[in-house]
């Protein structure tokens, strides 16, 4: 199991579309993926779970990845978040 | 990954006295009036659910005085004070107000004389009064505080009320938990939460509810997010439900042992409580919804004192003992006698 802290950079926060992008990408990997925030731990492959966090810009998330492809999965997901989910801020 | 409950969410550390009084008025419907130091209620905090009656502290014994709890002054304390001369009353009150007491409640319409309220005013301790009797008020207050300081955890799954039994459908992402929940709703059962289930421990019961954010929304793969309450109406949802059974869906695995008789009961520990756990491997042609209904009915039967697995076992045992001890010469057939084509 590996963990990493990331910060949300999108000015609109983690709304529906970025959440969907995150969940879609996470679902491609076999590893279990959890996101920790405010003491909550949600399944990163569940869109409602991710959206429940309603993470705002600057929010700090801790990503937890556990499984055979955890390293690759974590690296890809961190890239997605750092690249603002490949979206221009509306 | 087997169903594993998660670490409890850090509980609330403290609530302000003004919040406490506000909620007691608004949610618990208690009539509360302020007697002294109301302006200090924002800076005074309650950090535990236990209550204390400061009788012994007023009488002079202040070792083990649990001053950090909410203090309740009822008939006993009031009459004790009234029986003292005025200067002794003041002395007794000064003795307890030098501690950092969060709040004092006067129950059963008891009152304190102005010179005692003056002392609490100086110490900045808020005093409130209520017409409710002491035991009733303490019960309501404790119940409220326990809820405020209850431990919670968040689990991944779908929570449905099936025939009044709270079933949590758990399992890996994409295994079809939401679809089972939707099918159950379609058959007239009630959805509590999908995907994100909050579990709150209240005494020896786990209450499941949805979060404010995801309340009665559901994600169906390939379709997106749907609103169950708007589609199926109020009958299809439920605000909260006690968690009674965890139903874990797994992919079919030949190497894994599966329960065949129902005589052995598996359970999972969630926040210190053991909850019955049922592993259900998914195979082609298996209708999980109907099985969920059967689980609920079976749970009800057991609750009413009938355990089918045990009843069947008793039948086998009596049949075996008949064979070894019973009359000889009875032919060994699965059915003793055919009555003919009547029924």
XYZ file of C-alpha atoms in Angstrom:
433
model
C 0.000 0.000 0.000
C 1.330 3.411 -0.934
C 0.082 6.878 -0.062
C 0.612 10.355 -1.414
C -0.708 13.817 -0.635
C -1.960 16.023 -3.444
C -3.612 19.429 -3.699
C -6.543 20.297 -5.937
C -5.499 23.005 -8.403
C -8.731 23.547 -10.364
C -10.361 26.837 -9.407
C -13.822 25.239 -9.604
C -12.746 22.410 -7.281
C -13.504 18.746 -7.697
C -16.942 19.047 -9.314
C -18.774 16.482 -11.449
C -16.546 16.373 -14.529
C -13.165 16.191 -12.797
C -14.622 13.597 -10.429
C -15.788 11.537 -13.382
C -12.350 11.798 -15.007
C -10.709 10.698 -11.773
C -13.046 7.756 -11.205
C -12.798 6.597 -14.799
C -9.048 6.600 -14.703
C -8.907 4.885 -11.309
C -11.278 2.145 -12.493
C -8.788 1.156 -15.211
C -6.427 -0.112 -12.551
C -6.791 -3.229 -10.529
C -5.588 -1.675 -7.265
C -8.001 -0.517 -4.579
C -8.031 3.245 -4.444
C -9.119 5.390 -1.511
C -9.096 9.119 -0.929
C -8.707 10.561 2.552
C -10.010 14.012 3.377
C -11.278 15.592 6.650
C -10.976 12.184 8.286
C -13.279 10.672 5.668
C -12.048 7.803 3.543
C -13.995 7.317 0.338
C -13.597 4.783 -2.430
C -11.849 6.550 -5.291
C -13.636 4.361 -7.830
C -17.056 5.564 -6.719
C -18.189 8.795 -8.333
C -20.701 9.620 -5.616
C -18.011 9.013 -3.018
C -15.558 11.360 -4.707
C -18.221 14.024 -5.241
C -19.319 13.777 -1.601
C -15.947 15.226 -0.641
C -16.783 18.414 -2.592
C -13.057 19.210 -2.538
C -12.406 22.886 -3.221
C -9.356 24.522 -4.820
C -6.413 24.139 -2.459
C -7.971 21.178 -0.642
C -5.432 18.581 0.374
C -6.251 14.963 -0.394
C -4.348 11.894 0.580
C -4.452 9.150 -2.014
C -4.129 5.538 -0.925
C -3.437 2.841 -3.484
C -3.258 -0.846 -2.722
C -2.780 -3.622 -5.266
C -0.501 -5.156 -7.870
C -0.363 -2.048 -10.090
C -0.354 0.513 -7.277
C 2.785 2.405 -8.325
C 1.683 2.980 -11.891
C -1.876 3.792 -10.832
C -0.785 6.343 -8.238
C 1.618 8.018 -10.661
C -1.066 8.313 -13.365
C -3.669 9.695 -10.963
C -1.304 12.223 -9.410
C -0.465 13.419 -12.929
C -4.152 13.818 -13.710
C -4.747 15.934 -10.609
C -1.612 18.018 -11.187
C -2.667 18.648 -14.783
C -6.004 20.006 -13.490
C -7.786 16.962 -14.916
C -6.894 18.029 -18.420
C -9.511 20.768 -18.305
C -9.223 24.481 -18.657
C -10.887 26.249 -15.815
C -14.253 27.538 -16.824
C -11.038 -7.368 -1.045
C -13.233 -8.597 1.802
C -15.603 -6.154 3.415
C -13.580 -4.265 5.946
C -15.038 -1.481 7.972
C -12.893 1.566 8.162
C -11.328 3.524 10.934
C -13.765 5.765 12.743
C -13.961 9.349 11.567
C -12.474 11.661 14.202
C -15.428 12.547 16.376
C -16.522 16.023 17.300
C -14.233 17.268 20.017
C -16.524 19.815 21.548
C -19.746 21.700 21.033
C -20.423 25.186 22.296
C -23.059 25.730 24.956
C -24.976 28.095 22.677
C -25.129 25.382 19.996
C -26.260 22.841 22.593
C -29.033 25.053 23.940
C -30.123 26.092 20.445
C -30.426 22.484 19.276
C -32.171 21.370 22.457
C -34.803 24.066 21.884
C -35.147 23.483 18.173
C -34.678 19.710 17.698
C -35.534 18.203 21.075
C -38.307 20.732 21.803
C -37.233 21.539 25.336
C -38.299 24.800 26.866
C -35.112 26.428 28.152
C -34.742 29.923 29.588
C -31.528 31.695 30.358
C -30.811 32.744 33.958
C -27.252 34.027 33.899
C -24.185 34.627 31.731
C -25.852 33.817 28.416
C -23.283 35.963 26.630
C -20.585 33.447 27.675
C -22.319 30.477 25.958
C -20.278 30.879 22.793
C -17.002 30.465 24.645
C -18.057 27.597 26.881
C -17.726 24.099 25.453
C -19.064 20.676 26.310
C -16.720 17.831 25.393
C -18.337 14.724 26.786
C -21.750 13.097 26.852
C -21.826 12.356 30.575
C -23.730 14.541 33.005
C -23.060 15.359 36.629
C -25.137 16.382 39.647
C -22.876 18.460 41.879
C -24.522 17.545 45.208
C -21.373 16.342 46.926
C -19.314 19.201 45.522
C -21.818 21.695 46.976
C -21.576 19.851 50.296
C -17.822 20.299 50.291
C -16.342 17.161 48.757
C -14.565 18.362 45.636
C -12.168 15.487 45.056
C -13.248 13.643 41.890
C -15.582 16.531 41.033
C -16.221 16.042 37.319
C -16.553 19.766 36.681
C -15.934 19.408 32.928
C -19.357 17.789 32.491
C -22.701 19.503 32.165
C -23.922 20.160 35.718
C -27.538 19.496 36.622
C -29.079 21.130 39.669
C -32.361 19.429 40.523
C -34.618 19.266 43.552
C -32.062 17.643 45.874
C -29.371 20.244 45.242
C -31.804 23.151 45.418
C -33.297 22.006 48.709
C -29.851 21.339 50.123
C -28.880 24.928 49.319
C -32.110 26.330 50.744
C -31.385 24.619 54.066
C -28.091 26.451 54.415
C -27.676 29.970 55.783
C -27.044 32.607 53.108
C -23.280 32.900 53.624
C -22.861 29.106 53.527
C -24.864 29.006 50.294
C -22.487 31.524 48.756
C -19.500 29.580 50.037
C -20.837 26.339 48.546
C -21.458 28.012 45.218
C -18.054 29.707 45.105
C -16.513 26.296 45.765
C -17.925 24.849 42.553
C -17.746 27.956 40.350
C -13.990 28.232 40.751
C -13.868 25.166 38.484
C -14.184 25.537 34.745
C -17.798 24.329 34.476
C -19.215 24.491 30.942
C -22.869 25.064 31.855
C -25.373 24.595 34.693
C -28.963 23.505 34.080
C -31.670 24.025 36.691
C -34.371 21.402 36.188
C -37.972 21.034 37.349
C -38.475 24.844 37.342
C -36.062 25.217 40.238
C -34.630 28.673 40.769
C -31.502 30.060 42.291
C -31.548 33.253 44.359
C -30.027 36.335 42.710
C -26.977 36.393 44.958
C -26.016 32.895 43.722
C -26.676 33.769 40.076
C -24.427 36.776 40.660
C -21.579 34.398 41.527
C -22.005 32.382 38.324
C -22.234 35.648 36.376
C -18.864 36.682 37.819
C -17.371 33.292 36.942
C -18.837 33.510 33.432
C -20.680 30.194 33.722
C -23.976 30.140 31.818
C -27.033 29.014 33.790
C -30.244 27.851 32.139
C -33.496 26.646 33.584
C -36.103 24.211 32.283
C -39.518 23.095 33.569
C -38.773 19.433 32.703
C -38.265 17.017 35.589
C -34.648 16.131 36.294
C -34.582 12.499 35.157
C -36.533 13.241 31.982
C -34.301 16.194 31.127
C -31.142 14.206 31.859
C -32.365 11.402 29.615
C -33.068 13.746 26.699
C -29.864 15.706 27.179
C -27.737 12.582 27.384
C -29.350 11.113 24.308
C -28.649 14.327 22.403
C -25.050 14.534 23.616
C -24.413 10.881 22.801
C -25.575 11.521 19.285
C -23.312 14.559 19.020
C -20.257 12.646 20.225
C -21.118 9.336 18.534
C -18.391 7.636 16.562
C -18.993 7.355 12.859
C -17.457 5.655 9.912
C -18.004 5.717 6.194
C -18.357 2.535 4.185
C -18.638 1.806 0.506
C -21.825 -0.024 -0.442
C -25.578 0.300 -0.888
C -27.891 0.389 2.086
C -31.464 -0.805 1.566
C -34.362 -1.465 3.933
C -35.761 -4.844 2.844
C -38.963 -5.827 4.702
C -37.770 -3.671 7.581
C -34.321 -5.276 7.750
C -31.360 -3.002 7.047
C -29.093 -4.730 4.523
C -25.789 -3.268 3.420
C -24.803 -4.587 -0.001
C -21.005 -4.480 -0.132
C -18.393 -5.624 -2.629
C -15.837 -4.414 -5.098
C -16.436 -1.446 -7.377
C -18.457 -2.346 -10.428
C -19.765 -5.659 -9.086
C -23.336 -4.382 -9.240
C -24.259 -3.117 -5.782
C -26.197 -0.145 -7.084
C -28.036 -2.332 -9.587
C -29.136 -4.672 -6.784
C -30.279 -1.658 -4.765
C -32.188 -0.300 -7.750
C -33.852 -3.651 -8.342
C -34.862 -3.804 -4.673
C -36.328 -0.298 -4.882
C -38.235 -1.351 -7.985
C -39.732 -4.210 -5.952
C -40.977 -1.823 -3.316
C -38.102 -1.719 -0.842
C -36.544 1.482 0.393
C -33.136 2.945 -0.367
C -31.194 4.491 2.493
C -27.931 5.337 0.760
C -25.934 4.348 -2.276
C -22.149 4.304 -2.658
C -21.383 6.337 0.467
C -22.957 5.027 3.655
C -22.409 6.782 6.973
C -22.576 4.508 9.997
C -23.205 6.091 13.391
C -22.907 4.064 16.564
C -25.720 4.746 19.000
C -25.392 2.640 22.167
C -25.424 -0.915 20.757
C -26.959 -0.079 17.401
C -25.378 1.044 14.139
C -27.499 3.523 12.261
C -26.852 3.890 8.550
C -27.682 7.024 6.640
C -26.674 8.852 3.495
C -24.483 11.931 3.553
C -26.170 15.295 3.026
C -24.411 15.495 -0.316
C -25.203 12.134 -1.872
C -28.661 11.756 -0.337
C -30.724 9.429 -2.525
C -28.643 9.814 -5.640
C -27.324 6.703 -7.273
C -24.790 5.953 -9.948
C -25.685 3.359 -12.521
C -22.739 2.389 -14.728
C -23.297 3.423 -18.285
C -26.155 5.724 -17.361
C -24.683 8.150 -14.876
C -26.249 9.690 -11.822
C -29.953 9.200 -11.181
C -32.160 10.597 -8.417
C -34.098 7.755 -6.811
C -36.455 9.962 -4.816
C -37.564 12.008 -7.825
C -38.084 8.887 -9.902
C -39.718 6.490 -7.463
C -41.106 8.949 -4.963
C -41.022 9.156 -1.229
C -41.946 5.497 -0.727
C -38.628 4.452 -2.270
C -36.371 6.139 0.226
C -35.626 6.135 3.892
C -33.718 8.665 5.929
C -31.918 6.233 8.201
C -32.014 2.558 9.053
C -30.351 0.302 11.546
C -27.659 -1.889 9.977
C -28.583 -5.521 10.574
C -26.952 -7.631 7.848
C -23.954 -7.121 5.578
C -24.332 -8.872 2.236
C -21.007 -9.101 0.477
C -21.051 -9.819 -3.234
C -17.979 -11.565 -4.613
C -17.041 -12.943 -7.974
C -17.367 -16.718 -8.253
C -14.198 -18.394 -7.061
C -14.058 -22.190 -7.012
C -11.316 -22.304 -4.421
C -13.300 -20.328 -1.903
C -15.411 -22.169 0.635
C -19.048 -21.189 0.721
C -21.556 -21.713 3.497
C -23.978 -24.503 2.542
C -26.113 -25.208 5.598
C -26.552 -21.854 7.294
C -25.541 -23.410 10.624
C -22.352 -21.376 10.823
C -22.739 -17.657 11.141
C -20.094 -15.281 9.923
C -19.900 -11.792 11.276
C -17.925 -8.638 10.794
C -16.880 -6.197 13.488
C -17.972 -2.657 12.735
C -17.100 0.015 15.311
C -16.980 -2.651 17.993
C -20.308 -4.316 17.144
C -20.648 -7.724 15.481
C -22.879 -7.599 12.430
C -23.958 -10.801 10.601
C -22.085 -11.142 7.322
C -23.193 -13.173 4.318
C -20.830 -13.905 1.422
C -22.652 -14.314 -1.829
C -20.734 -15.401 -4.909
C -22.249 -14.084 -8.107
C -22.923 -16.735 -10.734
C -24.831 -16.575 -14.017
C -28.558 -16.802 -13.501
C -28.464 -15.845 -9.858
C -31.036 -13.274 -8.873
C -29.359 -11.312 -6.098
C -32.467 -9.229 -5.430
C -34.608 -12.247 -4.592
C -31.788 -13.626 -2.449
C -31.627 -10.299 -0.594
C -35.362 -10.619 0.110
C -34.865 -14.186 1.299
C -32.034 -13.050 3.567
C -34.317 -10.438 5.105
C -37.170 -12.934 5.608
C -34.792 -15.527 7.047
C -33.410 -12.924 9.433
C -36.954 -12.099 10.512
C -37.770 -15.786 11.028
C -34.689 -16.224 13.189
C -35.585 -13.091 15.092
C -38.999 -14.622 15.803
C -37.300 -17.765 17.083
C -37.329 -20.100 14.083
C -33.978 -21.114 12.624
C -34.591 -23.187 9.472
C -31.069 -24.615 9.349
C -31.406 -25.765 12.938
C -34.913 -27.148 12.363
C -33.612 -29.232 9.460
C -30.690 -30.450 11.514
C -33.048 -31.513 14.322
C -35.113 -33.454 11.788
C -32.033 -35.308 10.529
C -30.915 -36.100 14.051
C -34.286 -37.499 15.084
C -34.406 -39.580 11.901
C -30.962 -41.011 12.644
C -31.855 -41.816 16.223
C -35.111 -43.488 15.033
C -33.086 -45.741 12.778
C -30.718 -46.813 15.526
C -33.179 -47.041 18.420
C -36.620 -47.290 16.839
C -38.667 -50.308 15.813
C -36.989 -52.821 13.538
C -38.525 -54.035 10.344
C -39.587 -50.621 9.014
C -38.563 -50.310 5.370
C -35.994 -47.573 4.747
C -37.707 -45.239 2.310
C -37.538 -41.477 1.967
C -41.346 -41.372 2.068
C -43.257 -43.772 4.253
C -46.580 -44.148 2.472
C -48.271 -42.741 -0.620
C -51.866 -41.834 0.054
C -52.760 -41.945 -3.602
C -53.429 -39.067 -5.966
C -55.321 -36.873 -3.484
C -53.055 -33.901 -2.773
